[in-house]
CSV table of C-alpha atoms in Angstrom, one decimal:
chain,number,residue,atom,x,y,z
A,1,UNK,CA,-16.4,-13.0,-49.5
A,2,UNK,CA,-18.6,-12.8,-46.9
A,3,UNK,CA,-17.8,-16.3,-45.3
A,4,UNK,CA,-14.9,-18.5,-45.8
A,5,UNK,CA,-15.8,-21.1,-46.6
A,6,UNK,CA,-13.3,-24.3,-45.3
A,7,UNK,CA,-12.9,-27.5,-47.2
A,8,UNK,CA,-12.2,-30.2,-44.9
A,9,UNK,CA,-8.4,-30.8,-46.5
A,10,UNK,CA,-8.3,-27.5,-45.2
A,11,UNK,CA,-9.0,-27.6,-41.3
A,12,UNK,CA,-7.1,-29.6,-39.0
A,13,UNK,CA,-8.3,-29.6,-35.1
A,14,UNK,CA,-9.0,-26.3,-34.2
A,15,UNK,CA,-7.0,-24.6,-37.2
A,16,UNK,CA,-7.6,-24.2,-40.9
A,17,UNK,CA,-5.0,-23.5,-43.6
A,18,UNK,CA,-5.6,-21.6,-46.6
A,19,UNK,CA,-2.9,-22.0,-49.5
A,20,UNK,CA,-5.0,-20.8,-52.5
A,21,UNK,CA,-3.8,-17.7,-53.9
A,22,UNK,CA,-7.6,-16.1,-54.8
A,23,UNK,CA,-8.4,-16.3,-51.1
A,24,UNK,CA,-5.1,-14.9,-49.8
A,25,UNK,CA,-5.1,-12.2,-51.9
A,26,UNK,CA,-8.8,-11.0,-51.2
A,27,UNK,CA,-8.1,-11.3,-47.6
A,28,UNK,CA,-5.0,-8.8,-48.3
A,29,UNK,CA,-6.5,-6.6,-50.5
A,30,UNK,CA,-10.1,-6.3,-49.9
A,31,UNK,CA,-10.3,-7.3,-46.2
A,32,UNK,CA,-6.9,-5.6,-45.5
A,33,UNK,CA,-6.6,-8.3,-43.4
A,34,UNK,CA,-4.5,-8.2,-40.3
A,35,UNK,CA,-3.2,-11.2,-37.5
A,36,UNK,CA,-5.9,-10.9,-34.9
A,37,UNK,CA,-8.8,-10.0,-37.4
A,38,UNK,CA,-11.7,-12.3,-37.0
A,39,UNK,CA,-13.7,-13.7,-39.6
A,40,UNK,CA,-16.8,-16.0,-40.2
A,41,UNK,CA,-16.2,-19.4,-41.7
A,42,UNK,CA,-18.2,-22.6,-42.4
A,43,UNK,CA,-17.1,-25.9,-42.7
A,44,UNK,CA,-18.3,-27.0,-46.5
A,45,UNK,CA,-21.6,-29.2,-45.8
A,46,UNK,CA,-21.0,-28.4,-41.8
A,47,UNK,CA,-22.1,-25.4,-39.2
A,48,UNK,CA,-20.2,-21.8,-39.3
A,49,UNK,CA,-19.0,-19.5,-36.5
A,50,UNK,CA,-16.1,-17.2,-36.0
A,51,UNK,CA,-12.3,-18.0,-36.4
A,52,UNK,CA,-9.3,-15.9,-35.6
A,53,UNK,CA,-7.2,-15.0,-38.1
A,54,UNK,CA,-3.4,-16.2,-36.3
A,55,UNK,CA,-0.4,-16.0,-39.4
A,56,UNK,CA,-1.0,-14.6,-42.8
A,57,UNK,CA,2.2,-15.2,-45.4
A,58,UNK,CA,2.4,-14.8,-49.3
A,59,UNK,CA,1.2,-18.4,-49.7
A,60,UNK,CA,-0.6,-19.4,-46.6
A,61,UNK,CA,-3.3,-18.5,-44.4
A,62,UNK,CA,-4.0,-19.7,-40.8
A,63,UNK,CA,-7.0,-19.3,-38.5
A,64,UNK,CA,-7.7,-20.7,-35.4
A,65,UNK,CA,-11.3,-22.2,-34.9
A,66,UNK,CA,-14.2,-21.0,-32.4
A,67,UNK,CA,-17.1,-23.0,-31.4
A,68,UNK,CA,-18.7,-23.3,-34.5
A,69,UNK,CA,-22.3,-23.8,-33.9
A,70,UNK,CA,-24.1,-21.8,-36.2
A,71,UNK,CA,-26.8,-23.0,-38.7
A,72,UNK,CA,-26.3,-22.3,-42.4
A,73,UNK,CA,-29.4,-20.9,-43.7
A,74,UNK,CA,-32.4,-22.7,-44.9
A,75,UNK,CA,-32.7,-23.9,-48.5
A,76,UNK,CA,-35.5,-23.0,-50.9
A,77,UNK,CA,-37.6,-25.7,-51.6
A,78,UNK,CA,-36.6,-25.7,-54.8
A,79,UNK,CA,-35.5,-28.2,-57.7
A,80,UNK,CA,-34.6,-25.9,-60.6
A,81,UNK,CA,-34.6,-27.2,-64.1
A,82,UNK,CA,-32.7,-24.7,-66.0
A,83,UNK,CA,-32.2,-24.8,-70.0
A,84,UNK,CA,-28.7,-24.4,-70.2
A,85,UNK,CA,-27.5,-21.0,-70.9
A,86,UNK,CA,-24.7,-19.6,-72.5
A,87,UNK,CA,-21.6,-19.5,-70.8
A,88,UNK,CA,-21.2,-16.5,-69.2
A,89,UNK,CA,-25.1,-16.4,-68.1
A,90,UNK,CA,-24.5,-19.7,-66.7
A,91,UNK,CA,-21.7,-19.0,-64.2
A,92,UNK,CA,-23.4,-15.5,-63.1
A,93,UNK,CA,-26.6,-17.7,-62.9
A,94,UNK,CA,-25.4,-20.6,-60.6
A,95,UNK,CA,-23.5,-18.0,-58.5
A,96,UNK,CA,-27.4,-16.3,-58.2
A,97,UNK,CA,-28.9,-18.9,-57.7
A,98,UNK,CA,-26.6,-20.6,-55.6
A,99,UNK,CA,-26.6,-17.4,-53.0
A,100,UNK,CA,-30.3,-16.9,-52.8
A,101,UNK,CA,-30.2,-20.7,-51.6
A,102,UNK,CA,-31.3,-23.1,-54.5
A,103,UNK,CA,-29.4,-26.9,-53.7
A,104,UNK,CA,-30.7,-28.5,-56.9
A,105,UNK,CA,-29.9,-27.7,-60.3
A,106,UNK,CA,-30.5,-30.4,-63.4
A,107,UNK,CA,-29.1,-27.9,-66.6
A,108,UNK,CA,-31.0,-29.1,-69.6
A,109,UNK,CA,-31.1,-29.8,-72.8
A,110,UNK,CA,-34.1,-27.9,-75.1
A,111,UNK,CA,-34.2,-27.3,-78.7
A,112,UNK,CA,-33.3,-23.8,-78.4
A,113,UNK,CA,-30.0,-24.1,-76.5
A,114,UNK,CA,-27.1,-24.1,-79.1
A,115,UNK,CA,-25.4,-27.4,-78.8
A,116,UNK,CA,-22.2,-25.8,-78.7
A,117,UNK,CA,-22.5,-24.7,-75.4
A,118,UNK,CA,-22.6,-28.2,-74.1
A,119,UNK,CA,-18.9,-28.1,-75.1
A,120,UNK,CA,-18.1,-25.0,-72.9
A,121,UNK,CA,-15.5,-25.0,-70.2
A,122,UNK,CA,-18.0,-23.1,-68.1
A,123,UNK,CA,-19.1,-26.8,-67.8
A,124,UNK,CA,-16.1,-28.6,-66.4
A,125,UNK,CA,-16.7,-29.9,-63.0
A,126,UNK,CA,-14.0,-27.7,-61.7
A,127,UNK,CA,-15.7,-24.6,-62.9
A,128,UNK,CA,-19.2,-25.4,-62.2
A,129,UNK,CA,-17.7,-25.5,-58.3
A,130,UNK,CA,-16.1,-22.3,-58.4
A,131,UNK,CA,-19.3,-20.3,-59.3
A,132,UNK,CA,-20.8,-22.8,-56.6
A,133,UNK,CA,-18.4,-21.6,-53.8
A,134,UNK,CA,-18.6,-17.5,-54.9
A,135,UNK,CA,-22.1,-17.8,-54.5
A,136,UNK,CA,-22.1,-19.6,-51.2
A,137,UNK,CA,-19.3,-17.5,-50.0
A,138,UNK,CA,-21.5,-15.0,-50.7
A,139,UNK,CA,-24.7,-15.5,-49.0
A,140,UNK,CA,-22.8,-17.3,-46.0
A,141,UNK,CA,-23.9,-20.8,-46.5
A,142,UNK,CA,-22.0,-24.2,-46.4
A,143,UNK,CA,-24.2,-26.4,-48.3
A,144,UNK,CA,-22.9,-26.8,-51.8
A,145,UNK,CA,-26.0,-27.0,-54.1
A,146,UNK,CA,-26.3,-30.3,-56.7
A,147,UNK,CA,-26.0,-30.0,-60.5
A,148,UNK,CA,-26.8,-32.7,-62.5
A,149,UNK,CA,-26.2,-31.9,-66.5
A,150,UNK,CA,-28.8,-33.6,-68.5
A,151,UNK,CA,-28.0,-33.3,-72.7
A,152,UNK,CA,-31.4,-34.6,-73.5
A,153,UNK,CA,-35.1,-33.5,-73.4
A,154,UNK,CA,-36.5,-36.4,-74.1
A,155,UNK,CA,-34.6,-38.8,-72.1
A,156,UNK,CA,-35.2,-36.1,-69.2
A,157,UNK,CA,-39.1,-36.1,-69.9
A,158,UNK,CA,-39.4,-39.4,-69.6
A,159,UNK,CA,-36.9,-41.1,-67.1
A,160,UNK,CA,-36.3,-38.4,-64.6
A,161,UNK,CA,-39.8,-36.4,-64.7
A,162,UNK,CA,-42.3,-38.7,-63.9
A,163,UNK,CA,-39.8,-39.1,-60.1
A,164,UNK,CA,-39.0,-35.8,-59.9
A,165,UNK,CA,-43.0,-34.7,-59.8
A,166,UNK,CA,-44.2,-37.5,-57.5
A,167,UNK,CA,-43.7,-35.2,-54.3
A,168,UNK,CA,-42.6,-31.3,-55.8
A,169,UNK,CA,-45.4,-29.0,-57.5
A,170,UNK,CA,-44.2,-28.5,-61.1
A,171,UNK,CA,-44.0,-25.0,-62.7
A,172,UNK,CA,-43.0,-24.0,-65.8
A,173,UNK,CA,-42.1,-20.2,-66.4
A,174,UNK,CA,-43.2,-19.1,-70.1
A,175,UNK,CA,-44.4,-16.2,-72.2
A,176,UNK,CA,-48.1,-16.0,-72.7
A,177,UNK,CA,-49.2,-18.8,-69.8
A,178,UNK,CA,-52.8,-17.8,-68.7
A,179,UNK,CA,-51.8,-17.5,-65.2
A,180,UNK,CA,-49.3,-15.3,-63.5
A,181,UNK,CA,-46.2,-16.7,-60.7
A,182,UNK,CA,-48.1,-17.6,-58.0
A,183,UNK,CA,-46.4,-15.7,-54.7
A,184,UNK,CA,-44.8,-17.4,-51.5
A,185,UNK,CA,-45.7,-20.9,-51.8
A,186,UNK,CA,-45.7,-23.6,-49.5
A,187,UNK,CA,-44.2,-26.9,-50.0
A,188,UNK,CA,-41.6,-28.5,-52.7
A,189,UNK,CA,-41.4,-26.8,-56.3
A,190,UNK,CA,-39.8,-28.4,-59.2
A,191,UNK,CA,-39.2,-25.0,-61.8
A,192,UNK,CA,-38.6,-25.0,-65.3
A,193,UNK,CA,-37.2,-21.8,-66.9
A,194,UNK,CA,-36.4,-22.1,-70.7
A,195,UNK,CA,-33.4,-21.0,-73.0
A,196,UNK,CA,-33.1,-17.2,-74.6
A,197,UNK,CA,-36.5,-17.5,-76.4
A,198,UNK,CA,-37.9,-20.1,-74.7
A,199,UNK,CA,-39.1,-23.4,-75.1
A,200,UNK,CA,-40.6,-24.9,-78.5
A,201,UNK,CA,-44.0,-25.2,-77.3
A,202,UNK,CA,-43.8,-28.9,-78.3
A,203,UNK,CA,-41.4,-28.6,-75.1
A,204,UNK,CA,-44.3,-26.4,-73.0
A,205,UNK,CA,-46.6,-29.4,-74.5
A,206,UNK,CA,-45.5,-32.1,-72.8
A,207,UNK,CA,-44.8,-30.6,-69.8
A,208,UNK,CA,-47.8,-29.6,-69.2
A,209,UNK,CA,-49.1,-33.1,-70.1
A,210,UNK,CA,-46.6,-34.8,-67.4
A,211,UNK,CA,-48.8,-32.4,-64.6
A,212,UNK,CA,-46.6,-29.1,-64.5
A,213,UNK,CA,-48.4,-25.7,-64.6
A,214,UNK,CA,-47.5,-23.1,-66.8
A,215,UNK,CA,-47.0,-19.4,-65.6
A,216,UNK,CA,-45.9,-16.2,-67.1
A,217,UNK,CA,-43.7,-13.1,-65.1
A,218,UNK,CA,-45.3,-10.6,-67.3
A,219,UNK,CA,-45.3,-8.9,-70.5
A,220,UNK,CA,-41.4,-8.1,-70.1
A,221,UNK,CA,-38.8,-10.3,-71.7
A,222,UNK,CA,-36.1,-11.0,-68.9
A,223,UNK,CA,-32.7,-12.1,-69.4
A,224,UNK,CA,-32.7,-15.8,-67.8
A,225,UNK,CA,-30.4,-14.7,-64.6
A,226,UNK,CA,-33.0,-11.5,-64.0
A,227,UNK,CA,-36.0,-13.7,-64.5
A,228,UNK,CA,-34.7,-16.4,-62.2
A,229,UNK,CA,-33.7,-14.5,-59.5
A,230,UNK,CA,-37.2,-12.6,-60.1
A,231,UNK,CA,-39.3,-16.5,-60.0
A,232,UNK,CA,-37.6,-17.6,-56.7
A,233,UNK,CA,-38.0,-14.3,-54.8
A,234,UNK,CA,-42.0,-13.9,-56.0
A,235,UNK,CA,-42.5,-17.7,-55.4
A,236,UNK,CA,-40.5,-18.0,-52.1
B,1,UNK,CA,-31.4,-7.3,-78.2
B,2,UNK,CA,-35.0,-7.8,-78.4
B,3,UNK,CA,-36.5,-4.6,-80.0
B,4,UNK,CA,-34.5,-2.1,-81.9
B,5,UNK,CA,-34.8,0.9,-79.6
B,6,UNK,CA,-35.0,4.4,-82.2
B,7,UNK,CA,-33.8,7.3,-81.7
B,8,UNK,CA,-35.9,10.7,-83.0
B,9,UNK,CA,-32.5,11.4,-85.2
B,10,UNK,CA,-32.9,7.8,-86.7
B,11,UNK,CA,-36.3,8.1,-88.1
B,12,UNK,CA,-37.3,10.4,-91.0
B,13,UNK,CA,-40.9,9.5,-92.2
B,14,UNK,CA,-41.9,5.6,-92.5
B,15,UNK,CA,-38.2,5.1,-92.5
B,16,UNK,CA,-35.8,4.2,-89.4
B,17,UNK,CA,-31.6,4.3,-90.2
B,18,UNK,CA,-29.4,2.7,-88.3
B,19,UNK,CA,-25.3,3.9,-88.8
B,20,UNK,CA,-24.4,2.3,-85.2
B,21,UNK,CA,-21.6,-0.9,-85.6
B,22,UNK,CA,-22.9,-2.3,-82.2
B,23,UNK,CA,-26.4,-2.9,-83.9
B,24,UNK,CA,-25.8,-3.7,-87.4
B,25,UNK,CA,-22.9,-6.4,-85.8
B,26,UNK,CA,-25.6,-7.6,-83.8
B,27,UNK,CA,-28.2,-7.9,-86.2
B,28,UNK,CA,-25.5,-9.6,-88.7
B,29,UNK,CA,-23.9,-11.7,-86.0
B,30,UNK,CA,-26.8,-12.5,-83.2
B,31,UNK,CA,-29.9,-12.5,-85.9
B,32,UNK,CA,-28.2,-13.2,-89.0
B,33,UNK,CA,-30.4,-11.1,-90.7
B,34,UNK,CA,-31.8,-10.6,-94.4
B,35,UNK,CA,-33.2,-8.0,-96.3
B,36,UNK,CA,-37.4,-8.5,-96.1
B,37,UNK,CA,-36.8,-9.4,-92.3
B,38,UNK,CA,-39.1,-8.1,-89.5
B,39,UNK,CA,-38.3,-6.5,-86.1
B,40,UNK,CA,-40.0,-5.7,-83.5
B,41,UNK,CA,-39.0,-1.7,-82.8
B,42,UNK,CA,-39.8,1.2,-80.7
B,43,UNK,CA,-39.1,4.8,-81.0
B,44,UNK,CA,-37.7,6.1,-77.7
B,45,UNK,CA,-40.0,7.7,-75.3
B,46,UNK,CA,-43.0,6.1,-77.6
B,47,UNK,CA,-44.8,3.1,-79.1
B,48,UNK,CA,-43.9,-0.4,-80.6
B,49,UNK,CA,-44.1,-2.1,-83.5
B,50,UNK,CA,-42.9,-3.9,-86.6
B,51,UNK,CA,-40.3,-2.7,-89.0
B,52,UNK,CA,-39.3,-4.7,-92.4
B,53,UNK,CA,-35.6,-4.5,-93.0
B,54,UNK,CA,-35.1,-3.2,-96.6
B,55,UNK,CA,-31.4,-2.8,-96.9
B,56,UNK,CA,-28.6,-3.8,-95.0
B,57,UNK,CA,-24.7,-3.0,-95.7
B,58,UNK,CA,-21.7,-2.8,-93.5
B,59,UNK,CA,-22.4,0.6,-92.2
B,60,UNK,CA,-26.0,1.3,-92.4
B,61,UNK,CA,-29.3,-0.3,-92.1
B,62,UNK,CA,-32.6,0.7,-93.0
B,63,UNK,CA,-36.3,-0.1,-92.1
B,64,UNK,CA,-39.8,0.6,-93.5
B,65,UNK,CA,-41.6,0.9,-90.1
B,66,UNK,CA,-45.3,-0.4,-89.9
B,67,UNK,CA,-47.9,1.1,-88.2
B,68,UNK,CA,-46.0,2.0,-84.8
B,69,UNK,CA,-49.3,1.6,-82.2
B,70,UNK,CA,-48.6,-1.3,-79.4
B,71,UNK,CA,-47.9,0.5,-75.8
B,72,UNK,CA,-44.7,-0.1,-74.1
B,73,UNK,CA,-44.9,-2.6,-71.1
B,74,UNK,CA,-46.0,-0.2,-67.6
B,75,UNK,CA,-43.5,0.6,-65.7
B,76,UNK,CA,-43.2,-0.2,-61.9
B,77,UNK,CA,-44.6,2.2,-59.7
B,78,UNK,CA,-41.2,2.4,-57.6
B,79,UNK,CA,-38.2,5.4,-57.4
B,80,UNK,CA,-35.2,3.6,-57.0
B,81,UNK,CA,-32.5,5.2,-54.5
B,82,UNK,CA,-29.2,3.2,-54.7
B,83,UNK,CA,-26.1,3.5,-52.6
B,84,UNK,CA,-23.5,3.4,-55.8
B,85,UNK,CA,-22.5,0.0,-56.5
B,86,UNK,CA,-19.0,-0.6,-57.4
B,87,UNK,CA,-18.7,0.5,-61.1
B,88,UNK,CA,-19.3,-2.9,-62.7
B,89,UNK,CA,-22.1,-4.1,-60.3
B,90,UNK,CA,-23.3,-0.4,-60.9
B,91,UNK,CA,-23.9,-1.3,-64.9
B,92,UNK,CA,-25.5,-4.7,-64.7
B,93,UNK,CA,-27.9,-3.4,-62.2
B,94,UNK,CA,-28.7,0.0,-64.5
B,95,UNK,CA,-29.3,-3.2,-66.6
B,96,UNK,CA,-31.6,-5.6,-64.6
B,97,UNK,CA,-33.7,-2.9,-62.9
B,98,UNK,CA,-34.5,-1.1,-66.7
B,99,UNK,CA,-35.0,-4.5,-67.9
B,100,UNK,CA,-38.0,-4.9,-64.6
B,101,UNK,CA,-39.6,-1.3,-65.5
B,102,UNK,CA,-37.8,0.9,-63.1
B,103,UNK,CA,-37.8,4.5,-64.4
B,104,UNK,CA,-36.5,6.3,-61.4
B,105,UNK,CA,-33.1,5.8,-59.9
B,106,UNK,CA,-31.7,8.2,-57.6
B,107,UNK,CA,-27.3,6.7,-57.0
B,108,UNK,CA,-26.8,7.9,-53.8
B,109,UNK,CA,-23.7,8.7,-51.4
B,110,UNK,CA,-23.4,6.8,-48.3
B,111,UNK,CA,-20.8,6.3,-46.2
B,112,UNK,CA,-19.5,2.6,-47.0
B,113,UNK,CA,-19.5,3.8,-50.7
B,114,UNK,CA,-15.9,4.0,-52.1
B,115,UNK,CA,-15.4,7.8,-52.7
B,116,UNK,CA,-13.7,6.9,-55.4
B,117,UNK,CA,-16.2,5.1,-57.1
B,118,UNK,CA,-17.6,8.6,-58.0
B,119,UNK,CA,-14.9,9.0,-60.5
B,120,UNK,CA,-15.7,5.9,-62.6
B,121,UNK,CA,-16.5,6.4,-66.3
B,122,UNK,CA,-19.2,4.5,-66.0
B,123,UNK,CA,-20.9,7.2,-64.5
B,124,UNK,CA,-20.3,9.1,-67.6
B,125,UNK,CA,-23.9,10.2,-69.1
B,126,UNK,CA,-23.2,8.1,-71.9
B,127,UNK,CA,-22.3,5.1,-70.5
B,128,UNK,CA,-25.3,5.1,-68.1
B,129,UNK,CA,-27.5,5.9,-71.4
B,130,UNK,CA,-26.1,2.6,-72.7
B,131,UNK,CA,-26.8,0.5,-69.7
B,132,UNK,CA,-30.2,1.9,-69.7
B,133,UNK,CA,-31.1,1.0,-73.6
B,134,UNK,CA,-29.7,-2.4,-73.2
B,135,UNK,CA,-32.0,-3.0,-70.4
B,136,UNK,CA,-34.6,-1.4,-73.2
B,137,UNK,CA,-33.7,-3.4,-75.8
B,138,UNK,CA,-33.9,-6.5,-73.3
B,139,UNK,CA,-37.4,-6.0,-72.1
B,140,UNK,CA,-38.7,-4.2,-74.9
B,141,UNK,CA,-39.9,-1.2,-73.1
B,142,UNK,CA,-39.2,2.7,-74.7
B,143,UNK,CA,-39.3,4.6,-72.1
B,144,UNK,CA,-35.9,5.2,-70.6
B,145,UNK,CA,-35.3,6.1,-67.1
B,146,UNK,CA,-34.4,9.0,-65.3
B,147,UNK,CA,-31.0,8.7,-63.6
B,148,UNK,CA,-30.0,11.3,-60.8
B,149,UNK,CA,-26.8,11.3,-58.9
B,150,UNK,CA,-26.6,12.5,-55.2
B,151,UNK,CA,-23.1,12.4,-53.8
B,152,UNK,CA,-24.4,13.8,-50.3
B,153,UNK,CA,-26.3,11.8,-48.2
B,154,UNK,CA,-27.2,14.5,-45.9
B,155,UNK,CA,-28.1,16.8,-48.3
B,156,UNK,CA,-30.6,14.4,-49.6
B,157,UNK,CA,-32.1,13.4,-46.7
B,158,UNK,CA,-32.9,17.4,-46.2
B,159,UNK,CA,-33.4,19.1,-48.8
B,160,UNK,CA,-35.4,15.9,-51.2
B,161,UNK,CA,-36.6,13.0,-48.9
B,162,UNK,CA,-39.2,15.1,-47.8
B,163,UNK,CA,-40.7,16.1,-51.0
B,164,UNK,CA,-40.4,12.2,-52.4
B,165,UNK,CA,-42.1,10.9,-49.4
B,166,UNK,CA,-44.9,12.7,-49.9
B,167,UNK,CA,-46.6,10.4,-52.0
B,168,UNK,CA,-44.5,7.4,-51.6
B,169,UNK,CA,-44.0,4.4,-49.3
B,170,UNK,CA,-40.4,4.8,-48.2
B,171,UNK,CA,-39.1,1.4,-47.9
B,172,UNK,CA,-35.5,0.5,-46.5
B,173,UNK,CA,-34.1,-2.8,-47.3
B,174,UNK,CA,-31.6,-3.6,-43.9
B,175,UNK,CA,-30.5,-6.4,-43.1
B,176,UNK,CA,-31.9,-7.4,-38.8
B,177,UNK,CA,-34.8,-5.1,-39.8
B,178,UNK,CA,-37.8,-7.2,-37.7
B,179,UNK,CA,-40.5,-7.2,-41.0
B,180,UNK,CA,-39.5,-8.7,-44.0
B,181,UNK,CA,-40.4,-7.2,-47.2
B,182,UNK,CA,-43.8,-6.9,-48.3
B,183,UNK,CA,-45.1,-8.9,-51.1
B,184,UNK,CA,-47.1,-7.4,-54.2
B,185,UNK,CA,-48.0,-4.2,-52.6
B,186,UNK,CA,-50.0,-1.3,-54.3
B,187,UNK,CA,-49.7,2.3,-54.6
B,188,UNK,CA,-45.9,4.0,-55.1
B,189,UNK,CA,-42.7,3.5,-53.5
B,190,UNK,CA,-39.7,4.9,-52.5
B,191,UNK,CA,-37.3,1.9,-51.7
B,192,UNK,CA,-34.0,2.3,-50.5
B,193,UNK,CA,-30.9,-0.5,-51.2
B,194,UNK,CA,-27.4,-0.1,-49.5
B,195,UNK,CA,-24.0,-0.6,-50.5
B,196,UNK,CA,-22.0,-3.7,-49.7
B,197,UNK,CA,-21.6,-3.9,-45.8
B,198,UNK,CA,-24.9,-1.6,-45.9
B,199,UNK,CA,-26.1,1.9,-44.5
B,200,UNK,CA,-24.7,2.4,-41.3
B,201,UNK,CA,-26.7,3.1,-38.4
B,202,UNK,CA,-27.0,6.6,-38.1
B,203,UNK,CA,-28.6,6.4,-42.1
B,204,UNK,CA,-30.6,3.9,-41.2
B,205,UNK,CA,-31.9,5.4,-38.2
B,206,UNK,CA,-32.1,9.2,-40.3
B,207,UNK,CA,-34.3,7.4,-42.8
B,208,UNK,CA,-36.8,5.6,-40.5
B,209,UNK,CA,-37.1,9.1,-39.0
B,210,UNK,CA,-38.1,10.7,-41.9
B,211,UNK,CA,-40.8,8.3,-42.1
B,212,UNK,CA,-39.5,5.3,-44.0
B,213,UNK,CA,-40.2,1.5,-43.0
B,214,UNK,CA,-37.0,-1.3,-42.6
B,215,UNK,CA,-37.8,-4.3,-43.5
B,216,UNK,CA,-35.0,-7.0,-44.7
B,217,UNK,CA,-35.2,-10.1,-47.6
B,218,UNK,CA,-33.7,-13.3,-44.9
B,219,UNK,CA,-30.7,-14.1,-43.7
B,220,UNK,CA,-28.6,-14.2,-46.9
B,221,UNK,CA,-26.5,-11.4,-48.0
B,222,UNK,CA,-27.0,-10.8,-51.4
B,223,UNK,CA,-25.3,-8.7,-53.8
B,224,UNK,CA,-27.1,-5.9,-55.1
B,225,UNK,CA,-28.1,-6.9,-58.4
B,226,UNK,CA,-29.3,-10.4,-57.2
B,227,UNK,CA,-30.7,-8.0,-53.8
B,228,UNK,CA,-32.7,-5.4,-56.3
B,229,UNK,CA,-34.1,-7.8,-58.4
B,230,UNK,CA,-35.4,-9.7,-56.0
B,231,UNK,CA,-36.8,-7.2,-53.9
B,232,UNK,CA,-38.8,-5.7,-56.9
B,233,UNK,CA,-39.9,-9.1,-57.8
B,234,UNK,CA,-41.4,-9.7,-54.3
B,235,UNK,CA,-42.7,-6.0,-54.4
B,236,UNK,CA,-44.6,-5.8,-57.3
């Protein structure tokens, strides 16, 4: 926990009140935390700074606000379109992702994700934020990223594409593309990364037909959080 | 578990035996697999190829291996030196970085390493040894990678820095370092990750003496396996 990160239930006038029991402890037991310590904090969607930490009970944490003026960091460019992955690859996937930056995520339906992950609890709202906040928490940023769930190819293909292309470059990472990531790109990039054995290359197929670009990472097969972290580092 | 990694002990002639639960479960479980089945396998330290399953019961397995000739993916041209990650972040990354094609990793002591960490079991030969095949069997690469452990900082800077720079780039990711990390560089490289909180000063300072270049990845803080990943990736 690199930043702590304040909802705005949570700060009122120039103090901030934490009452959740995962941040108290971590300030206690990691941070050894003492009255007087100083920490950085963001206002979630707002600017960050410095805040002083003033009482610390059981059940309740209070700081008292600085000037907070600082700039989260910029966003990547970046729409990511990620086959939904199992569980526990999603949530260490969005926390990834969400820390090196990425603010929009559509998780997507392909014909090699097993349908029973659609039913997950890794999926409830609730959840989906948590891995949103660890990863924002870690990086230091305040600007919670956007996930849209979208249970359908198809209906993805041909209702949200077509938008989504008008002003991002499309790319879509797959085994065996002639051309390799292109490195440090300018301008907006709409990337597709597929399920644990990709996509059905009727999938690749019309991709490629609605004006996206196919590239490969190399002969390795990665798991999908190594090979995403992997894309947006060599394409960023 | 994309390739079926063999060990020397497991093949005799054209034929490979597995005894190991983990494997046959996954096979059973993951692959649902039949007698007259094919698999992609490797024998450790060697080539790749297929392998036809020709019997399969609760405890053992056995293959008819084909001709064994396809290469193993190269490996990158990098020695990794690693301030020891806490024990868990410690075997995912043993797993992300053998998945990418590292096949030197130096874990080294600095001072914002836990001491304690040094007494985990997962530094246990065997449990590294696992880490690195599943990062084998991931990638489908053969050739495992040389783990050393170095619980003196000073003592490496002396007595092996020297010898490792001699044909290496030394490379210290820091973060406020004024270059940022070079992108798809050639030749071989020495690159050095901190711990949590980082190298302190003085080891920053003791490196860049020795003839190493600082350079940092932006303003995020990253955790290490998301950091090493994406530093190779923009590397190589």
């Amino acid at each position: 926990m690199n930043l702590i990160l304040l909802d705005p239930s949570e700060v009122k006038g120039a103090y901030a009140y934490l009452t959740d029991t995962r941040r108290i402890t971590h300030l206690r037991e990691v941070h050894r935390a003492c009255v007087g310590d100083y920490y950085t904090v963001g206002l979630q969607g707002g600017k960050m700074g410095k805040a002083q930490l003033t009482e610390l009970h059981e059940t309740q944490a209070t700081f008292t606000l600085e000037n907070l003026n600082e700039l989260p960091p910029p966003p990547l460019p970046v729409h990511l379109v990620l086959a939904l992955p199992r569980p526990r690859m999603l949530a260490r996937t969005l926390e990834h992702v969400t820390a090196l930056g990425v603010k929009n995520i559509t998780l997507l339906h392909s014909k090699r994700v097993e349908k029973s992950y659609w039913q997950s609890p890794e999926l409830r709202t609730e959840k989906i934020h948590h891995h949103l906040v660890l990863g924002l928490e870690q990086a230091r940023d305040t600007q919670l990223p956007n996930v849209a769930l979208c249970k359908g190819f198809r209906p993805f293909l041909e209702e949200q594409l077509p938008e989504l292309l008008k002003d991002r470059r499309g790319l879509v990472a797959h085994p065996g593309m002639p051309n390799a990531c292109p490195r440090n790109i300018d301008g907006n990039v709409l990337l597709f990364v597929g399920p644990e054995g990709g996509f059905i290359p009727w999938e690749v197929e019309k991709l490629l037909e609605a004006g996206c670009e196919g590239m490969h990472l190399g002969p390795r097969i990665l798991r999908v959080e190594t090979a995403v972290t992997a894309l947006l580092s060599r394409l960023f």
